[in-house]
């Protein structure tokens, strides 16, 4: 009887241990949930810490009067970013109370992306960022023939000589480096990445998904 009791006790311990591993182990149900919760909490804390820098700089896609609720890290040569751009435009048209900041994160394997980012920065210096943003996302010629002066002229940039000087200047390079440093501090590695105060999403989003992200009732 004592042996049987001892065996039963050992079996119970093994069962409890197995259940604990299934639930709480690295790949267990609760273990996964806890790991996910910790990661999301860490990201929220990082965003809260970086939010003043995230929202105060960058390019405004809205009129500039609304409170910033969304920050997009993007790459003009990224096809998924191109897919999201119309949804962001529709979001701003439907919800003028939402401020959206655009920040640059040109991916290294997109040959013309860094040049496009600098072109947009230099267009902004002459008040033409939004026009250059549309130009770069709605055309593709520049991806094979990166003639930034041509793109600037199409976007309505007036002083093309100043634009050309800006492209190779330290100020534009520093602006781009600042955006990329912010992205890396948040652990961003792909585009588009949409950052809001509660977290971030790294994929192309539709208008409905953007509204859900910002808490608009459907």
Coordinates of C-alpha atoms in Angstrom, one line a residue:
X1 CA 0.0 0.0 0.0
X2 CA 2.8 2.3 0.9
X3 CA 4.5 1.6 -2.4
X4 CA 1.3 2.2 -4.3
X5 CA 0.8 5.5 -2.5
X6 CA 4.3 6.6 -3.2
X7 CA 3.8 5.7 -6.9
X8 CA 0.6 7.6 -7.0
X9 CA 2.3 10.6 -5.4
X10 CA 5.1 10.5 -7.9
X11 CA 2.6 10.3 -10.8
X12 CA 0.7 13.2 -9.5
X13 CA 3.9 15.2 -9.2
X14 CA 4.8 14.3 -12.8
X15 CA 1.4 15.3 -14.0
X16 CA 1.5 18.6 -12.2
X17 CA 5.0 19.2 -13.5
X18 CA 4.0 18.4 -17.0
X19 CA 0.9 20.6 -16.8
X20 CA 3.0 23.4 -15.4
X21 CA 5.5 23.1 -18.2
X22 CA 2.7 23.1 -20.8
X23 CA 1.1 26.2 -19.3
X24 CA 4.1 28.1 -17.9
X25 CA 7.0 26.9 -20.0
X26 CA 8.7 29.1 -22.7
X27 CA 6.3 27.8 -25.3
X28 CA 3.3 27.1 -23.0
X29 CA 0.0 28.9 -23.2
X30 CA 0.4 31.1 -20.2
X31 CA 4.2 31.4 -20.8
X32 CA 3.5 32.8 -24.3
X33 CA 0.9 35.1 -22.9
X34 CA 3.2 36.4 -20.2
X35 CA 6.0 36.9 -22.7
X36 CA 3.7 38.8 -25.0
X37 CA 2.4 41.0 -22.2
X38 CA 5.9 41.8 -21.1
X39 CA 7.0 42.7 -24.6
X40 CA 3.9 44.9 -25.2
X41 CA 4.4 46.6 -21.8
X42 CA 8.1 47.3 -22.7
X43 CA 7.1 48.8 -26.0
X44 CA 4.4 51.0 -24.5
X45 CA 6.9 52.3 -21.9
X46 CA 9.5 53.0 -24.6
X47 CA 6.9 54.8 -26.7
X48 CA 5.7 56.9 -23.7
X49 CA 9.4 57.8 -23.1
X50 CA 10.0 58.7 -26.7
X51 CA 6.6 60.2 -27.6
X52 CA 7.6 63.9 -27.1
X53 CA 10.5 63.4 -29.6
X54 CA 8.4 61.3 -31.9
X55 CA 5.5 63.7 -32.1
X56 CA 7.4 67.0 -32.0
X57 CA 9.6 66.5 -35.1
X58 CA 9.1 64.8 -38.4
X59 CA 6.9 65.8 -41.3
X60 CA 3.2 66.6 -40.7
X61 CA 0.9 64.9 -43.1
X62 CA -2.1 66.8 -41.6
X63 CA -2.6 70.6 -41.5
X64 CA -0.4 70.8 -38.4
X65 CA -3.2 72.0 -36.1
X66 CA -4.3 68.7 -34.7
X67 CA -2.8 66.8 -31.8
X68 CA -0.4 64.1 -33.1
X69 CA -2.0 60.6 -32.5
X70 CA 0.0 58.6 -35.1
X71 CA 3.6 58.4 -36.3
X72 CA 4.4 56.5 -39.4
X73 CA 7.9 55.3 -40.1
X74 CA 8.1 54.7 -43.9
X75 CA 10.2 54.1 -47.0
X76 CA 9.2 55.7 -50.3
X77 CA 10.4 52.7 -52.2
X78 CA 8.5 50.2 -50.0
X79 CA 5.5 48.7 -51.9
X80 CA 3.6 48.1 -48.6
X81 CA 4.2 51.8 -47.6
X82 CA 2.8 52.8 -51.0
X83 CA -0.2 50.6 -50.4
X84 CA -0.9 52.4 -47.0
X85 CA -0.5 55.9 -48.2
X86 CA -4.0 56.3 -49.6
X87 CA -5.5 54.9 -46.4
X88 CA -3.6 57.5 -44.4
X89 CA -4.9 60.3 -46.7
X90 CA -8.5 59.0 -46.2
X91 CA -7.9 58.9 -42.4
X92 CA -6.9 62.5 -42.4
X93 CA -9.8 63.5 -44.6
X94 CA -12.3 61.7 -42.4
X95 CA -10.8 62.6 -39.1
X96 CA -9.3 66.1 -39.2
X97 CA -8.8 66.0 -35.5
X98 CA -6.0 63.4 -36.0
X99 CA -2.5 64.6 -36.4
X100 CA -0.1 62.3 -38.3
X101 CA 3.7 62.6 -38.4
X102 CA 5.7 61.0 -41.2
X103 CA 9.3 59.8 -40.3
X104 CA 11.9 58.3 -42.6
X105 CA 13.2 54.7 -42.3
X106 CA 14.7 53.9 -45.8
X107 CA 15.6 50.2 -45.9
X108 CA 19.1 49.4 -47.0
X109 CA 18.0 47.0 -49.8
X110 CA 16.0 49.7 -51.5
X111 CA 18.6 51.5 -53.6
X112 CA 16.8 54.8 -54.1
X113 CA 15.0 55.0 -50.8
X114 CA 17.6 57.1 -48.9
X115 CA 17.8 59.6 -51.8
X116 CA 14.0 59.8 -51.8
X117 CA 14.0 60.5 -48.1
X118 CA 16.6 63.3 -48.5
X119 CA 14.6 64.7 -51.4
X120 CA 11.5 64.9 -49.3
X121 CA 13.4 66.5 -46.4
X122 CA 14.7 69.2 -48.8
X123 CA 11.3 69.7 -50.4
X124 CA 9.9 70.4 -46.9
X125 CA 12.5 73.1 -46.5
X126 CA 10.6 75.0 -49.2
X127 CA 7.1 74.0 -47.9
X128 CA 6.5 71.2 -50.4
X129 CA 6.8 68.0 -48.3
X130 CA 3.2 66.9 -48.8
X131 CA 3.5 67.5 -52.5
X132 CA 6.8 65.5 -52.7
X133 CA 5.3 62.8 -50.5
X134 CA 2.5 62.3 -53.1
X135 CA 4.9 62.6 -56.0
X136 CA 7.2 59.8 -54.7
X137 CA 4.4 57.5 -53.8
X138 CA 2.4 58.0 -57.0
X139 CA 5.3 57.6 -59.5
X140 CA 8.0 55.0 -60.0
X141 CA 10.4 56.6 -62.6
X142 CA 12.7 57.8 -59.8
X143 CA 13.3 54.3 -58.6
X144 CA 15.2 53.5 -61.8
X145 CA 16.3 57.0 -62.6
X146 CA 16.8 59.0 -59.3
X147 CA 16.7 62.5 -60.8
X148 CA 15.6 64.3 -57.6
X149 CA 15.6 67.8 -59.3
X150 CA 13.0 66.4 -61.8
X151 CA 10.9 65.1 -58.9
X152 CA 11.2 68.4 -57.0
X153 CA 10.1 70.4 -60.0
X154 CA 7.1 68.1 -60.4
X155 CA 6.3 68.6 -56.7
X156 CA 6.4 72.4 -57.1
X157 CA 9.7 73.2 -55.4
X158 CA 10.6 76.7 -56.5
X159 CA 14.3 77.1 -55.8
X160 CA 15.8 74.1 -57.5
X161 CA 19.4 75.3 -56.9
X162 CA 18.8 75.5 -53.2
X163 CA 17.1 72.1 -53.3
X164 CA 20.2 70.6 -55.0
X165 CA 22.5 72.1 -52.3
X166 CA 20.2 70.8 -49.6
X167 CA 20.4 67.2 -50.9
X168 CA 24.1 67.0 -50.1
X169 CA 24.0 69.1 -47.0
X170 CA 24.7 68.2 -43.4
X171 CA 21.3 69.4 -42.2
X172 CA 19.3 67.0 -44.4
X173 CA 21.6 64.1 -43.5
X174 CA 21.3 64.8 -39.8
X175 CA 17.5 65.0 -40.1
X176 CA 17.4 61.5 -41.7
X177 CA 19.8 60.1 -39.2
X178 CA 17.6 61.4 -36.4
X179 CA 14.6 59.6 -37.7
X180 CA 16.4 56.3 -38.1
X181 CA 17.9 56.5 -34.6
X182 CA 14.4 57.0 -33.2
X183 CA 13.2 54.0 -35.1
X184 CA 16.0 51.8 -33.8
X185 CA 15.4 52.9 -30.2
X186 CA 11.8 51.5 -30.6
X187 CA 13.1 48.3 -32.2
X188 CA 11.6 49.1 -35.6
X189 CA 13.1 47.0 -38.4
X190 CA 10.5 47.2 -41.2
X191 CA 8.1 49.5 -43.0
X192 CA 5.5 50.8 -42.7
X193 CA 5.4 50.9 -39.0
X194 CA 2.6 52.9 -37.3
X195 CA 3.3 54.1 -33.8
X196 CA 0.6 55.2 -31.5
X197 CA 0.6 55.8 -27.7
X198 CA -0.5 52.2 -26.9
X199 CA 1.9 50.4 -29.2
X200 CA 3.0 49.9 -32.8
X201 CA 2.1 47.9 -35.8
X202 CA 4.5 46.9 -38.5
X203 CA 2.5 46.2 -41.7
X204 CA 0.3 47.9 -44.3
X205 CA -3.0 49.0 -42.8
X206 CA -6.4 49.9 -44.4
X207 CA -8.5 52.9 -43.3
X208 CA -10.6 50.6 -41.1
X209 CA -7.6 49.2 -39.5
X210 CA -6.1 52.6 -38.9
X211 CA -9.4 53.7 -37.3
X212 CA -9.4 50.7 -35.1
X213 CA -5.8 51.4 -34.1
X214 CA -6.8 54.9 -32.9
X215 CA -9.9 53.7 -31.1
X216 CA -12.6 55.1 -33.5
X217 CA -15.9 53.2 -33.1
X218 CA -17.0 51.5 -36.3

